[in-house]
Coordinates of C-alpha atoms in Angstrom, one line a residue:
Chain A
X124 CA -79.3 -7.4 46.6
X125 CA -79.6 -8.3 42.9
X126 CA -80.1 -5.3 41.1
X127 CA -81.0 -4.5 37.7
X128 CA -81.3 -0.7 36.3
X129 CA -82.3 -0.2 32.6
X130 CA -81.6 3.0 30.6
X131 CA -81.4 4.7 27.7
X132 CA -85.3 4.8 26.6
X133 CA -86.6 7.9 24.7
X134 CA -88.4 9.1 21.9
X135 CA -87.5 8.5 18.5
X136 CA -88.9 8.9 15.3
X137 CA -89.9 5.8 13.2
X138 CA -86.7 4.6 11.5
X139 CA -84.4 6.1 14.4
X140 CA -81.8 4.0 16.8
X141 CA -81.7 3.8 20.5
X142 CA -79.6 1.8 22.6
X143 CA -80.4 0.5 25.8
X144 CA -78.5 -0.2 28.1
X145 CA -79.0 -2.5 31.9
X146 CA -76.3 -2.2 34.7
X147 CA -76.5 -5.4 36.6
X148 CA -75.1 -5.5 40.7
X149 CA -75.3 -7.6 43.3
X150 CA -74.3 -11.0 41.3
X151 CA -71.6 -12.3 39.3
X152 CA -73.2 -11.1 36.0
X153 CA -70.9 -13.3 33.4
X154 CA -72.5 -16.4 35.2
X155 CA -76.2 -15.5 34.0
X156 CA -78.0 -15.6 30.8
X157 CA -79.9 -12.0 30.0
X158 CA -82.8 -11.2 28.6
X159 CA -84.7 -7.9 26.9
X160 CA -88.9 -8.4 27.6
X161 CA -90.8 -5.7 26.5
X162 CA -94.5 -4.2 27.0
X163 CA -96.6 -1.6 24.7
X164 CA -99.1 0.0 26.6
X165 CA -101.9 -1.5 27.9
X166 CA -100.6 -4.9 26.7
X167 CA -99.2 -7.8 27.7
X168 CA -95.5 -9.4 27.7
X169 CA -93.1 -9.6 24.7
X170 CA -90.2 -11.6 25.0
X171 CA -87.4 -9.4 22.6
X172 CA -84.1 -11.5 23.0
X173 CA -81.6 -13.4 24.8
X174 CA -78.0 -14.2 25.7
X175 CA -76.3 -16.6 27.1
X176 CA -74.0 -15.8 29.5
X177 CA -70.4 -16.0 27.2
X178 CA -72.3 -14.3 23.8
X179 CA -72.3 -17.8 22.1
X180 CA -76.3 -18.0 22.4
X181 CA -78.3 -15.2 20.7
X182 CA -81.5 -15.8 20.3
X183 CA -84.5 -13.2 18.6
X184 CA -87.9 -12.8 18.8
X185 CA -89.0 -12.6 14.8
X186 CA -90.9 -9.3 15.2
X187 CA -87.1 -7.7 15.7
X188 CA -84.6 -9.9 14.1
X189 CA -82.9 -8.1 11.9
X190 CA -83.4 -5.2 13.5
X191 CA -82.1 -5.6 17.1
X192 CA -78.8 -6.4 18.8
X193 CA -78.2 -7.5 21.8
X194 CA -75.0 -8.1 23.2
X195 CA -73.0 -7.7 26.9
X196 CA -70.1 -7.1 28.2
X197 CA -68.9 -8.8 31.9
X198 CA -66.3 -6.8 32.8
X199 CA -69.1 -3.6 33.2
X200 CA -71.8 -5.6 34.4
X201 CA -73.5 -4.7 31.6
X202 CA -77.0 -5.3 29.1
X203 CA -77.5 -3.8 25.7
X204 CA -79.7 -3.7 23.2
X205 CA -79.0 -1.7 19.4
X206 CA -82.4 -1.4 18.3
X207 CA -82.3 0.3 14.5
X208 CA -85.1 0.8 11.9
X209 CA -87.4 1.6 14.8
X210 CA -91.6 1.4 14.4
X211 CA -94.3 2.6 15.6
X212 CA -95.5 -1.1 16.9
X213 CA -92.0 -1.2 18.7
X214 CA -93.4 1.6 21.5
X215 CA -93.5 -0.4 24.9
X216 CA -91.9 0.0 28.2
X217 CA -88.5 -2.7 27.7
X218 CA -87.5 -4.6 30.8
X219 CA -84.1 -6.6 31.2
X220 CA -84.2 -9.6 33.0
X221 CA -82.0 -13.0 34.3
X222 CA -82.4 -16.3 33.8
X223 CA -81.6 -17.0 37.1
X224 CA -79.8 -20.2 36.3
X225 CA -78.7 -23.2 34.5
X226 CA -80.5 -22.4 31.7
X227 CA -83.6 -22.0 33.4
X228 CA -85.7 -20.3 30.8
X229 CA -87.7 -18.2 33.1
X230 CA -86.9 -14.5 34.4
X231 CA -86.0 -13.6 38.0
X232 CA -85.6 -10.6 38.6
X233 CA -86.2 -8.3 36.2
X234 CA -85.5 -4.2 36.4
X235 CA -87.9 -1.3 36.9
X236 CA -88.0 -0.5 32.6
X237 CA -87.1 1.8 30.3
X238 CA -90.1 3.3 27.9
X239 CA -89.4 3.6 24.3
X240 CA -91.6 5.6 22.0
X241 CA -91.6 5.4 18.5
X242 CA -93.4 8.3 16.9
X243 CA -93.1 11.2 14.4
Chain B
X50 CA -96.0 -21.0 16.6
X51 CA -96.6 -22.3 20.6
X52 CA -99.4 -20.3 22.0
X53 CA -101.0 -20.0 25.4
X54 CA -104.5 -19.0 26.3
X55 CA -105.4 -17.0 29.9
X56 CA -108.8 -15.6 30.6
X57 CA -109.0 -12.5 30.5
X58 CA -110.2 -11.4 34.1
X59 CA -111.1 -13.6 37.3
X60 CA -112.9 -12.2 40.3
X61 CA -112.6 -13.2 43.6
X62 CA -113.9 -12.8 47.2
X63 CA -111.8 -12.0 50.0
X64 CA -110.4 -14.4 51.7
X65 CA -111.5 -16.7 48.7
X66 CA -109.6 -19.0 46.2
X67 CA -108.6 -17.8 42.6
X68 CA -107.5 -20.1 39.9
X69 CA -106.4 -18.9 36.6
X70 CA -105.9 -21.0 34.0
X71 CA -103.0 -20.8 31.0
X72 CA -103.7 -23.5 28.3
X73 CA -101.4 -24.5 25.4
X74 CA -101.0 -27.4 23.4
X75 CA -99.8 -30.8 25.9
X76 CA -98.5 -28.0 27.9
X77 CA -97.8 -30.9 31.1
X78 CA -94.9 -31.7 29.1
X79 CA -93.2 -28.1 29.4
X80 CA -92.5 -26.1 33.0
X81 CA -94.6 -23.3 33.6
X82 CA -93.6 -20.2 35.3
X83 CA -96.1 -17.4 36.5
X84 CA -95.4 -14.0 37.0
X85 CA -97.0 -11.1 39.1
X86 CA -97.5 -7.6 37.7
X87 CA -99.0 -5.0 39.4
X88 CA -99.7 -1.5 38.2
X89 CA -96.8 0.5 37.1
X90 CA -94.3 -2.0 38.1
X91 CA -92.5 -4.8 36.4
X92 CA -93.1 -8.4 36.9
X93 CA -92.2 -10.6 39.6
X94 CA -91.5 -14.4 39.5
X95 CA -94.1 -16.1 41.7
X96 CA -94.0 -19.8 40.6
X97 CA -91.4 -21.5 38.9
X98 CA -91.2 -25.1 37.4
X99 CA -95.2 -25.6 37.2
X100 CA -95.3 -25.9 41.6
X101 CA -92.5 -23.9 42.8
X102 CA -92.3 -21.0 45.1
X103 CA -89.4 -18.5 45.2
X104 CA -88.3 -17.2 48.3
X105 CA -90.3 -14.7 50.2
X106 CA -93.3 -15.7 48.2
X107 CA -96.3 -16.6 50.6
X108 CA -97.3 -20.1 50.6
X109 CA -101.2 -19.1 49.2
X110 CA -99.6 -19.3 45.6
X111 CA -99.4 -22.9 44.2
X112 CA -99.5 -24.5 40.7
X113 CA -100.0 -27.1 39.0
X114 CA -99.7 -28.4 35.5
X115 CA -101.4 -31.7 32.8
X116 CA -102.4 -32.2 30.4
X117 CA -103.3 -28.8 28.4
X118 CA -104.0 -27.1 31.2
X119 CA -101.4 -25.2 33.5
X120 CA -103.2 -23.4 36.7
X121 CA -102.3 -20.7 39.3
X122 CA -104.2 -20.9 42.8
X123 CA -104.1 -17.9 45.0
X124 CA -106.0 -19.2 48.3
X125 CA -107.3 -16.8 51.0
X126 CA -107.0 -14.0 48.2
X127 CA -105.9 -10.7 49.7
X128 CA -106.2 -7.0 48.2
X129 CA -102.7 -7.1 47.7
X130 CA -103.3 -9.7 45.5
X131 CA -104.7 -7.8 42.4
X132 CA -102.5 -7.7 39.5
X133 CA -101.9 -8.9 36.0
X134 CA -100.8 -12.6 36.2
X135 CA -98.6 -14.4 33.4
X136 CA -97.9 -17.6 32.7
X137 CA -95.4 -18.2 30.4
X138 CA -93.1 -21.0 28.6
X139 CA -89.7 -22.2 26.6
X140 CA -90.7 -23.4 23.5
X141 CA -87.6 -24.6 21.1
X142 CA -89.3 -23.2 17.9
X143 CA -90.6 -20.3 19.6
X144 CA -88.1 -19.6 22.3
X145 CA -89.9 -18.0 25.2
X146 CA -93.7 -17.4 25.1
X147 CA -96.2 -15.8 27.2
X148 CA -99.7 -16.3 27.8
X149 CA -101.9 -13.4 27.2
X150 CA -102.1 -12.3 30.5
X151 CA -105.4 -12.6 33.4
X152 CA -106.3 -9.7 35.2
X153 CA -107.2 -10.8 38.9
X154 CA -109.5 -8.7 40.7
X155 CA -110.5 -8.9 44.6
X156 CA -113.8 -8.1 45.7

């Protein structure tokens, strides 16, 4: 079963770091591209960022570049994001997600979310 | 920036047919994805490609997509069937949007 598990949500003070972290199972992870989507509360989807399956394709969403990082690694199956110089507006649950193929450009599946709140 | 419009709510009847539209600029020319959410859970991928089901999803969702007008139909509408309902798009200056999301309610 494909399997995705996100962690390392919290609270943080505006201006903090967090890193997040998905463990990927039940497909051969360096295949796929990855992406972070995330959610404030009460509203609707925010695609964050993606990589391709190698790291050769990064792409951000403007409301993070600069601020976010996301990056892999195969051999552990696993998804990260470095998100530094934290704000308030950046509160929302975060979900990891595959592009389930060949560039695909949608996201199937996508794991259960990790909440992130930004607040003093 | 690319942008997609949804309604904000659609009702339906038991039993019924729901259609909820996602509109963005000549939007026929892109593939169109829709994605389930119900309360307290992530999303789930119910069509792909403007028309396409994934495995296990039942055959009542369909799609289609012209023009500037993408649509999800949800026929015989169950209770089950409540849930926020996204549409969403790749866009190569804006990478991946989503429209702003339709809340479907059963009655």
């Amino acid at each position: 079963e494909v399997q995705l598990v996100e962690s390392g949500g919290g609270l943080v003070q505006p201006g903090g770091s967090l890193r997040l972290s998905c463990a990927a199972s039940g497909f051969t992870f360096s295949s796929y591209s990855m992406n972070w989507v995330r959610q404030a509360p009460g509203k609707g989807l925010e695609w964050v960022s993606y990589i391709s399956s190698s790291s050769s394709t990064i792409y951000y969403a403007d409301s993070v570049k600069g601020r976010f990082t996301i990056s892999r690694d195969n051999a552990k199956n696993s998804l990260y994001l470095q998100m530094n110089s934290l704000r308030d507006e950046d509160t929302a649950v975060y979900y990891c997600a595959r592009d389930p193929g060949s560039s695909s450009y949608r996201f199937d599946p996508w794991g259960q979310g990790t909440l992130v709140t930004v607040s003093s | 920036s690319y942008e997609l419009t949804q309604p904000l709510s659609v009702s339906v009847a038991l039993g019924q047919t729901a259609r909820i539209t996602c509109g963005g600029n000549n939007i026929g020319s892109k593939n169109v994805h829709w994605y389930q959410q119900k309360p307290g859970q992530a999303p789930v991928l119910v069509i792909y490609r403007d028309s396409n089901r994934p495995s296990g999803i039942p055959e009542r969702f369909s799609g289609s997509n012209s023009g500037n007008t993408a649509t999800l139909t949800i026929s015989r509408a169950q209770a089950g069937d409540e849930a926020d309902y996204y549409c969403q798009v790749w866009d190569s200056s804006t990478n991946y949007v989503f429209g702003t999301g339709t809340k479907v309610t059963v009655l």
